[in-house]
Tab-separated table of C-alpha atoms in Angstrom:
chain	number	residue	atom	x	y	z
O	1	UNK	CA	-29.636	29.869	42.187
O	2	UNK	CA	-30.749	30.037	38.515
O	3	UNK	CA	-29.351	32.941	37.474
O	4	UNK	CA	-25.776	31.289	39.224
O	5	UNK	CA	-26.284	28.563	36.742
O	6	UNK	CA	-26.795	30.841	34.431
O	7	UNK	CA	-23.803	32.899	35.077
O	8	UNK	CA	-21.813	29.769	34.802
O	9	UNK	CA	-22.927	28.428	31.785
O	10	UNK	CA	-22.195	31.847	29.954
O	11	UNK	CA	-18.935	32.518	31.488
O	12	UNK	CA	-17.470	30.133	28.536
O	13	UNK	CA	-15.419	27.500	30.878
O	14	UNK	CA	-16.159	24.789	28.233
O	15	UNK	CA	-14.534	26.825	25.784
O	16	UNK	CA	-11.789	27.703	27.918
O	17	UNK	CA	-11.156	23.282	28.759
O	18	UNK	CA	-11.515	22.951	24.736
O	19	UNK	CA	-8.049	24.261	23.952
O	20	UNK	CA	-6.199	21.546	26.302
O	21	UNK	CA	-7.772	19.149	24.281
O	22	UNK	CA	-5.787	17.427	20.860
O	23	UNK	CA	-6.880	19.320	18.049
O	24	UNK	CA	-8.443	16.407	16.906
O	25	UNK	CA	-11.101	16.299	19.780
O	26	UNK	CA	-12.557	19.409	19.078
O	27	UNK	CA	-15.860	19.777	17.518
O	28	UNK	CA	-15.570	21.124	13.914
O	29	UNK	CA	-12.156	20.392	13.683
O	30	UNK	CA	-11.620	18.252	9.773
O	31	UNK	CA	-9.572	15.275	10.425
O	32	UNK	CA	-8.575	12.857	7.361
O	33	UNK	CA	-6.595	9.750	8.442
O	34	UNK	CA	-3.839	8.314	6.404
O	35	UNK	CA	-3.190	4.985	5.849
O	36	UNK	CA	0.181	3.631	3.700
O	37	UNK	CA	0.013	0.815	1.900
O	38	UNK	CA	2.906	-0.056	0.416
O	39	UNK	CA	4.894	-2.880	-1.412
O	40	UNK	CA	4.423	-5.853	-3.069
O	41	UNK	CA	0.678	-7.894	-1.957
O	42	UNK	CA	1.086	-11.265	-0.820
O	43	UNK	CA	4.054	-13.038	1.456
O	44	UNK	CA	7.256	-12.426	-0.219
O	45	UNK	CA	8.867	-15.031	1.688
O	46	UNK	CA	8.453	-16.184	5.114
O	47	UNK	CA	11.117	-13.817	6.545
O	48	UNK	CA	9.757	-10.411	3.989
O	49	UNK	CA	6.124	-10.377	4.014
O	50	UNK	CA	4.349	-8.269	2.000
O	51	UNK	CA	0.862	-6.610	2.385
O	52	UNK	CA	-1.887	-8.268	3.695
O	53	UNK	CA	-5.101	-8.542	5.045
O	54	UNK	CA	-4.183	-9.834	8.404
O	55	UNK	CA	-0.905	-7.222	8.295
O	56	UNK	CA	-3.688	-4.737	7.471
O	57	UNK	CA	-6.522	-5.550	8.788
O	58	UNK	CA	-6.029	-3.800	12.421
O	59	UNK	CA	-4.609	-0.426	10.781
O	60	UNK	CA	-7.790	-0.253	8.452
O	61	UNK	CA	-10.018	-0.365	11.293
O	62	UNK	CA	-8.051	2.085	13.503
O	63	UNK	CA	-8.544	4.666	10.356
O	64	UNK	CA	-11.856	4.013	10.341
O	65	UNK	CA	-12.604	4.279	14.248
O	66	UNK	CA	-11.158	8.074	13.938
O	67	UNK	CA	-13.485	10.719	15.652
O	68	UNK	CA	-14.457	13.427	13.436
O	69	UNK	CA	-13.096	11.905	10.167
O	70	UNK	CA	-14.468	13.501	6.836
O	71	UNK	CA	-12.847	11.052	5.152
O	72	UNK	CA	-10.193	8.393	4.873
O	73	UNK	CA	-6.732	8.757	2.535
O	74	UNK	CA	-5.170	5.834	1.069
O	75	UNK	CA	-1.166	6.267	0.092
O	76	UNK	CA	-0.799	3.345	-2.511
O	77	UNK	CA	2.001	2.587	-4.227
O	78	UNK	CA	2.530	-1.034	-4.929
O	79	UNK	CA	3.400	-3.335	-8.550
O	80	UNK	CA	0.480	-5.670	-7.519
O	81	UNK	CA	1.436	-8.896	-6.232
O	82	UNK	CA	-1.165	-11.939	-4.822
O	83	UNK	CA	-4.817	-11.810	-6.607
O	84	UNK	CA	-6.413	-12.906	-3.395
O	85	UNK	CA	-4.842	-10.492	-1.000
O	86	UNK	CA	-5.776	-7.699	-3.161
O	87	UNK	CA	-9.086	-8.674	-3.367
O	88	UNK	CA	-9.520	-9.166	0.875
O	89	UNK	CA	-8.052	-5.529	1.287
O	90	UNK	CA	-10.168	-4.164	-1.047
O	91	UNK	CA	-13.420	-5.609	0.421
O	92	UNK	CA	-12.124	-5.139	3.786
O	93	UNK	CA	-11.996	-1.447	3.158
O	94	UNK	CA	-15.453	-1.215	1.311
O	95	UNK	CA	-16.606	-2.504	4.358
O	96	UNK	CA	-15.371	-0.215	6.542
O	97	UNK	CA	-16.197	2.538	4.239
O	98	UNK	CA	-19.485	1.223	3.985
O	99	UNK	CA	-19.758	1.129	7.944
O	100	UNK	CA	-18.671	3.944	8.810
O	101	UNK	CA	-20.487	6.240	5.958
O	102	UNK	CA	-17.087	7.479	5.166
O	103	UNK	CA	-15.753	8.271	1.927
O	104	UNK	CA	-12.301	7.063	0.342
O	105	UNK	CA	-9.867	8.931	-1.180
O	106	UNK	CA	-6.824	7.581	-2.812
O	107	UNK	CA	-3.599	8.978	-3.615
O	108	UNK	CA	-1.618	7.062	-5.853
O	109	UNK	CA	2.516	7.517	-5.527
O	110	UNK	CA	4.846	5.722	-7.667
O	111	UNK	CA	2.451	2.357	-9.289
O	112	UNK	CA	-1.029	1.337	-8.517
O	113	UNK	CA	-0.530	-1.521	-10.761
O	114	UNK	CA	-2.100	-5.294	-11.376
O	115	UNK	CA	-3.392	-6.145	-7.524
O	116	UNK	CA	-2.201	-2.502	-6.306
O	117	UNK	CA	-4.564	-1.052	-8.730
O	118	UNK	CA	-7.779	-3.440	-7.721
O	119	UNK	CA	-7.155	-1.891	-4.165
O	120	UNK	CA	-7.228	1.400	-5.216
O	121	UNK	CA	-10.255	1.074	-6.623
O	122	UNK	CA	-12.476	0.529	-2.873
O	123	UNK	CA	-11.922	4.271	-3.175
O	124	UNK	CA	-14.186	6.724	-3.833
O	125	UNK	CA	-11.882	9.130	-5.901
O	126	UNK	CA	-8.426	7.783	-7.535
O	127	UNK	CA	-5.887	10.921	-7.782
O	128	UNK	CA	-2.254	10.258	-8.640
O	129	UNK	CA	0.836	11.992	-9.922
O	130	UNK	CA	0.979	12.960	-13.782
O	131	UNK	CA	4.261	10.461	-13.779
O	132	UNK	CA	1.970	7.706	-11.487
O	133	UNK	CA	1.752	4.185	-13.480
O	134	UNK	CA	-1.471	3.209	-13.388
O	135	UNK	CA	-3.271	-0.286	-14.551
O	136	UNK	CA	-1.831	-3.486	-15.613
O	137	UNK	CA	-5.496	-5.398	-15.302
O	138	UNK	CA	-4.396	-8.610	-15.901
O	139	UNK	CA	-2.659	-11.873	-14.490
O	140	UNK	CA	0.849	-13.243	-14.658
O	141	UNK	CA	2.750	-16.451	-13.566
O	142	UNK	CA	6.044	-17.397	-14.465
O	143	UNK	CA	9.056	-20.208	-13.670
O	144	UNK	CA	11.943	-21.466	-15.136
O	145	UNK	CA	13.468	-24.484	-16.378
O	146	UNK	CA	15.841	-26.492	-14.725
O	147	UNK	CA	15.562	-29.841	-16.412
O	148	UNK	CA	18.877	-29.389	-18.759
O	149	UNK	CA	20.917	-27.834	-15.799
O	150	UNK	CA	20.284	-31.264	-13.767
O	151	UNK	CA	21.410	-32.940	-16.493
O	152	UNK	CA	24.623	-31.269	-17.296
O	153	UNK	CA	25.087	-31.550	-13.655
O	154	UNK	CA	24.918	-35.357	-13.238
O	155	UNK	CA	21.885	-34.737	-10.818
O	156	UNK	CA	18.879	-37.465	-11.033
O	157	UNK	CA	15.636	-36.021	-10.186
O	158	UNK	CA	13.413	-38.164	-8.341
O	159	UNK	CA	10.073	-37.237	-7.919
O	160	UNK	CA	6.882	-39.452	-6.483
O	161	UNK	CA	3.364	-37.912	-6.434
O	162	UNK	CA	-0.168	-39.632	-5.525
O	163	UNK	CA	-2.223	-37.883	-8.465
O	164	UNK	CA	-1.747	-37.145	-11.860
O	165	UNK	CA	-1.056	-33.564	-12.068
O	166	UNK	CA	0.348	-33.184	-8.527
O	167	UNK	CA	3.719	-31.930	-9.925
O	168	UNK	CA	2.435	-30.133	-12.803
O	169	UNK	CA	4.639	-27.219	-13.854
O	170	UNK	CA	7.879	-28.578	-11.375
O	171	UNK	CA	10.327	-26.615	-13.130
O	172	UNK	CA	13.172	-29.683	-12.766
O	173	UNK	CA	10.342	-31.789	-15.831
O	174	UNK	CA	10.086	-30.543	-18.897
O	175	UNK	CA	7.068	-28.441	-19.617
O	176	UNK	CA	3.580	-30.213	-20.439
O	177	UNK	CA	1.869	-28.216	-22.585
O	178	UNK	CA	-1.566	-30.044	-20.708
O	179	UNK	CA	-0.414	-28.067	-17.594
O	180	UNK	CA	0.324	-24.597	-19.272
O	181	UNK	CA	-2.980	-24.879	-20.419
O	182	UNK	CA	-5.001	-25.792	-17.285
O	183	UNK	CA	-2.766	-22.757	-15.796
O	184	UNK	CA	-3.687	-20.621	-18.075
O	185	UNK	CA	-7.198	-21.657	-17.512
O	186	UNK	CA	-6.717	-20.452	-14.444
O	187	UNK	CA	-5.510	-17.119	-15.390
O	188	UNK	CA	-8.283	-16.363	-17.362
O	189	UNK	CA	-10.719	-17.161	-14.647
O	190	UNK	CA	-8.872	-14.801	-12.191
O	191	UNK	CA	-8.570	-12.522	-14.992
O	192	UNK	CA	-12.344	-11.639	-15.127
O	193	UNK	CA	-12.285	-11.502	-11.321
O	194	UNK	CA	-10.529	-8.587	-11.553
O	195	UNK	CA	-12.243	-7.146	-14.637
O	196	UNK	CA	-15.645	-7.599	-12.983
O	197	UNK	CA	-14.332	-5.582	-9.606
O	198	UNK	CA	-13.051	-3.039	-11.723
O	199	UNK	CA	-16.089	-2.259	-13.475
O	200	UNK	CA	-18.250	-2.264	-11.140
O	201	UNK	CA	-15.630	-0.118	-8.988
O	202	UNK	CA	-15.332	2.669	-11.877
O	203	UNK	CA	-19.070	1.709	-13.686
O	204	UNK	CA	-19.611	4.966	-16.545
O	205	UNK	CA	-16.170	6.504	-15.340
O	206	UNK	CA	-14.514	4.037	-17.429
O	207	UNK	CA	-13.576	5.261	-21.208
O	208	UNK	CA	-12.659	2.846	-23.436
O	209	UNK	CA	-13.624	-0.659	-24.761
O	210	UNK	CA	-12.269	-4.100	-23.024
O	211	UNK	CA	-9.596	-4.916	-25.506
O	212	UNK	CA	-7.594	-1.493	-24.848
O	213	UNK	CA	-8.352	-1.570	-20.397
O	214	UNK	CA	-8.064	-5.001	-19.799
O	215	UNK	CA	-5.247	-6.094	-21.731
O	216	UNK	CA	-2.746	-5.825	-18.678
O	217	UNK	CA	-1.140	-2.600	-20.041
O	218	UNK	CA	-0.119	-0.077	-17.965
O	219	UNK	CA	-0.570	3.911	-18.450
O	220	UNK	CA	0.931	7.128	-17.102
O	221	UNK	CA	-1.144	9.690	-14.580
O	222	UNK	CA	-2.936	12.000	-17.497
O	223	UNK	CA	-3.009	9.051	-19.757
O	224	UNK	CA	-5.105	6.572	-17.110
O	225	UNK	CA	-7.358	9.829	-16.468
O	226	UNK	CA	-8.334	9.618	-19.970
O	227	UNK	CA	-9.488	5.872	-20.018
O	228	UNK	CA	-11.193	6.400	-16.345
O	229	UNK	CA	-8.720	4.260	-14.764
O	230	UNK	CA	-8.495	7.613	-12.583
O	231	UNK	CA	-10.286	10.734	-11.701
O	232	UNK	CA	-7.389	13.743	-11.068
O	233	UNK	CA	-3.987	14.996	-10.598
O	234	UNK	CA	-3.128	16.084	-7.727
O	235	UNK	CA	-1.570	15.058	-4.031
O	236	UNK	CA	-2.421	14.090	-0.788
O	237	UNK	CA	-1.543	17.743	1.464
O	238	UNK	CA	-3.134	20.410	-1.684
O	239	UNK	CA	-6.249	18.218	-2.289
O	240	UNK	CA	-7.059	17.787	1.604
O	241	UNK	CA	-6.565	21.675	2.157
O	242	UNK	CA	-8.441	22.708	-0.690
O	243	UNK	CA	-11.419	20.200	0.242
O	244	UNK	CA	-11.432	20.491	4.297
O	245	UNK	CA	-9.651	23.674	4.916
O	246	UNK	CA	-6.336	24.961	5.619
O	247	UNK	CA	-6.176	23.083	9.502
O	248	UNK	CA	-7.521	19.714	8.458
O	249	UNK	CA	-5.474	16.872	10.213
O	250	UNK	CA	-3.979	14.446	8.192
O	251	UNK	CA	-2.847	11.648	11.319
O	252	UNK	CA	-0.813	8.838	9.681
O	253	UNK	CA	-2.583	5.525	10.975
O	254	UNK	CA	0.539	3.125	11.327
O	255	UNK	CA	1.588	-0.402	12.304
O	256	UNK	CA	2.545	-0.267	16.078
O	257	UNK	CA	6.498	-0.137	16.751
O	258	UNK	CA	9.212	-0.690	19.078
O	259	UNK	CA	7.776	-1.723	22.758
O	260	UNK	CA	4.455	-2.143	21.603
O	261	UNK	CA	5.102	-4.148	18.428
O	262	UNK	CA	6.846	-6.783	20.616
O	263	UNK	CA	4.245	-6.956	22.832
O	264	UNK	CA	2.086	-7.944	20.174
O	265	UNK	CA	4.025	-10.525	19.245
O	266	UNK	CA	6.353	-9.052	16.846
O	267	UNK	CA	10.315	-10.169	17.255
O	268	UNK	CA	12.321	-6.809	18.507
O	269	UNK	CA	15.658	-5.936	18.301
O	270	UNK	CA	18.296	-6.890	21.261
O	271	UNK	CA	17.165	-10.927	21.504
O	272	UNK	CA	21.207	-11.965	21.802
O	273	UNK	CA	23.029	-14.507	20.094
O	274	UNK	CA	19.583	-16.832	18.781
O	275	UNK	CA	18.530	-13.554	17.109
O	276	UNK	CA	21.881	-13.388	15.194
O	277	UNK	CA	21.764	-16.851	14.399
O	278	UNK	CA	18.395	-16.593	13.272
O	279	UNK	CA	19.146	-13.522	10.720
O	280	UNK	CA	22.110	-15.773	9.308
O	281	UNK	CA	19.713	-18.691	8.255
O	282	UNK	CA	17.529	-16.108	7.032
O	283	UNK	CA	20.029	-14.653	4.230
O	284	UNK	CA	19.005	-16.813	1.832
O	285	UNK	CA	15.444	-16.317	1.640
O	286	UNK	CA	16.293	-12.807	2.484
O	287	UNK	CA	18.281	-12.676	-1.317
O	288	UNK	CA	15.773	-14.285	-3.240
O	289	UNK	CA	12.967	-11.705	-2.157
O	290	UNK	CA	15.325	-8.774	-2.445
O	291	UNK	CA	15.500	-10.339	-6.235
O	292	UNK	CA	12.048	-11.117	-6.302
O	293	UNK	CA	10.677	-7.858	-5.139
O	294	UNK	CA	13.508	-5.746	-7.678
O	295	UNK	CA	11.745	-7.820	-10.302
O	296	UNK	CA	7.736	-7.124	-9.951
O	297	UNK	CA	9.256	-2.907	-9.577
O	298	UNK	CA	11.497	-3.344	-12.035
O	299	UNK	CA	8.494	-4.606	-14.411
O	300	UNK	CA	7.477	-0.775	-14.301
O	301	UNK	CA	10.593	0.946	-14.984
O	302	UNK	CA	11.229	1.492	-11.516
C-alpha cells in the first residue's frame, strides 16, 4: 500500500491539475495588480463625480486581496482636486499597504499634481514619464463677482443669514476683505497639511529647501526627480518585467460594469423615457463640470 502512495505522489498529477488553473493561481507565478485612478478628486457635480474614497474604496481593497501579489501599481494621472479626498485615499492605501506587507509602486501618466500628487505619495516608489507634471504643493480657491452684473441687470439681491459670516465670500456682495482673509487662513492651514504628508512621505529623498517645493509650482518628469518629488523614469509594462520577470501579471483591478454595476446600485443604460428625461435636466450641471474639469487640466497645459 505504501509504495502505491508512493507511486502516486511521484507520478506528478498535481503538476499535471496546475496548468488548468489561471496563471495567477499558480505558485511562483509574479502577479502586480493595477489600479487607475484617474480625474479630478472630489464630486465634480452631483451628476460627474470625481474620485473618491467611497468610489475607491472597494477597488483598493480588491488590489490588495490579490493572491500572490509582489506588489501593487498605481496609474495616476489627475490635476488634484478636493484636499480631503486626497488625503482619505492616500491613508486608505497606506493602510492597505501596511496590511497587507505589500509594497506600492506608482506610475505617474499625464499630472500627479496638487491632491493627485499627495496620493501618489502612499507609494513606495514614484516613476513617471520625462514629459509627466509633477507637484503643485499648494492650495487654491477661487469665485467670481457678480455684484455689478445684478446691477446692470435690474436684479435685487436679497439675502438673509442667522450669523455674521454665514454668506461670506457670496459672489452676488462685494468682496470683504475680513473674509478673504479668514479664507486664506484657511488655506494656509491646509497648506501645511499637505506639506507635513509630503515630507514625511519622501523624508531625505526630498532635495531642496521649502520655499522652492512648496510654493505650489509644478515641474516636468527629470526636473521633479531632481528635487525628490520622484524617484525614476520609466513605465508601468518595462519596470514590472525588469523587476518580476518577463510573465509577471499585471490584472487591471476595475470598478464593476454593465449587469453587475446595476446590481450594485449603479443606474444602467435602457431605463426608458424617465432615464431620458433625467439626462435632459442633467445638461446643465453636465456643462458646468465639462467647464470646470477643462479648467483644473487646462491649469497644466493640458
Amino acid at each position: 500500500m505504501a509504495e502505491q502512495l508512493n507511486d502516486r505522489e511521484g507520478s506528478g498529477l498535481p503538476d499535471k491539475l496546475m496548468q488548468y488553473l489561471p496563471a495567477r493561481f499558480r505558485p511562483g507565478t509574479a502577479v502586480v495588480p493595477v489600479v487607475r485612478l484617474s480625474g479630478v478628486i472630489g464630486a465634480v457635480t452631483p451628476l460627474r463625480p470625481g474620485m473618491t474614497l467611497a468610489g475607491l474604496a472597494r477597488v483598493l481593497e480588491r488590489a490588495f486581496a490579490v493572491r500572490n501579489a509582489k506588489a501593487v501599481a498605481l496609474v495616476i494621472n489627475s490635476p488634484g482636486g478636493s484636499p480631503v479626498q486626497s488625503r482619505q485615499i492616500y491613508l486608505r492605501i497606506k493602510q492597505l499597504a501596511a496590511e497587507k506587507k505589500l509594497k506600492v509602486l506608482v506610475f505617474v501618466e499625464d499630472v500627479a499634481a496638487s491632491g493627485g500628487y499627495m496620493i501618489a505619495c502612499a507609494g513606495d516608489e514614484i516613476i513617471c514619464d520625462p514629459s509627466s507634471i509633477l507637484g503643485s504643493i499648494g492650495v487654491v480657491g477661487g469665485s467670481f463677482g457678480f455684484q455689478e452684473a445684478i446691477k446692470r441687470l435690474g436684479i435685487e439681491r436679497r439675502l438673509y443669514t442667522a450669523g455674521s459670516h454665514k454668506a461670506m465670500l457670496d459672489p452676488f456682495l462685494p468682496e470683504n476683505p475680513d473674509d478673504v482673509a479668514k479664507l486664506k487662513a484657511i488655506q494656509r492651514e491646509i497648506h501645511q497639511i499637505f506639506i507635513a504628508l509630503v515630507k514625511e512621505s519622501r523624508g531625505a529623498r526630498l532635495k531642496s529647501a521649502d520655499d522652492t517645493l512648496f510654493t505650489g509650482e509644478y515641474w516636468a518628469g527629470e526636473s521633479a526627480i531632481a528635487l525628490g518629488l520622484a524617484d525614476g523614469i520609466g513605465d508601468l509594462r518595462s519596470t514590472l518585467r525588469a523587476r518580476y520577470g518577463e510573465k509577471v501579471l499585471t490584472p487591471v483591478i476595475a470598478q464593476p460594469s454593465g449587469l453587475l454595476s446595476g446590481l450594485l446600485g449603479r443606474k444602467s443604460p435602457g431605463a426608458g423615457q424617465l432615464s431620458a428625461l433625467e439626462s435632459m435636466a442633467g445638461l446643465p450641471d453636465e456643462l458646468i463640470s465639462a467647464v470646470e474639469t477643462r479648467a483644473i487640466w487646462a491649469k497644466f497645459g493640458f
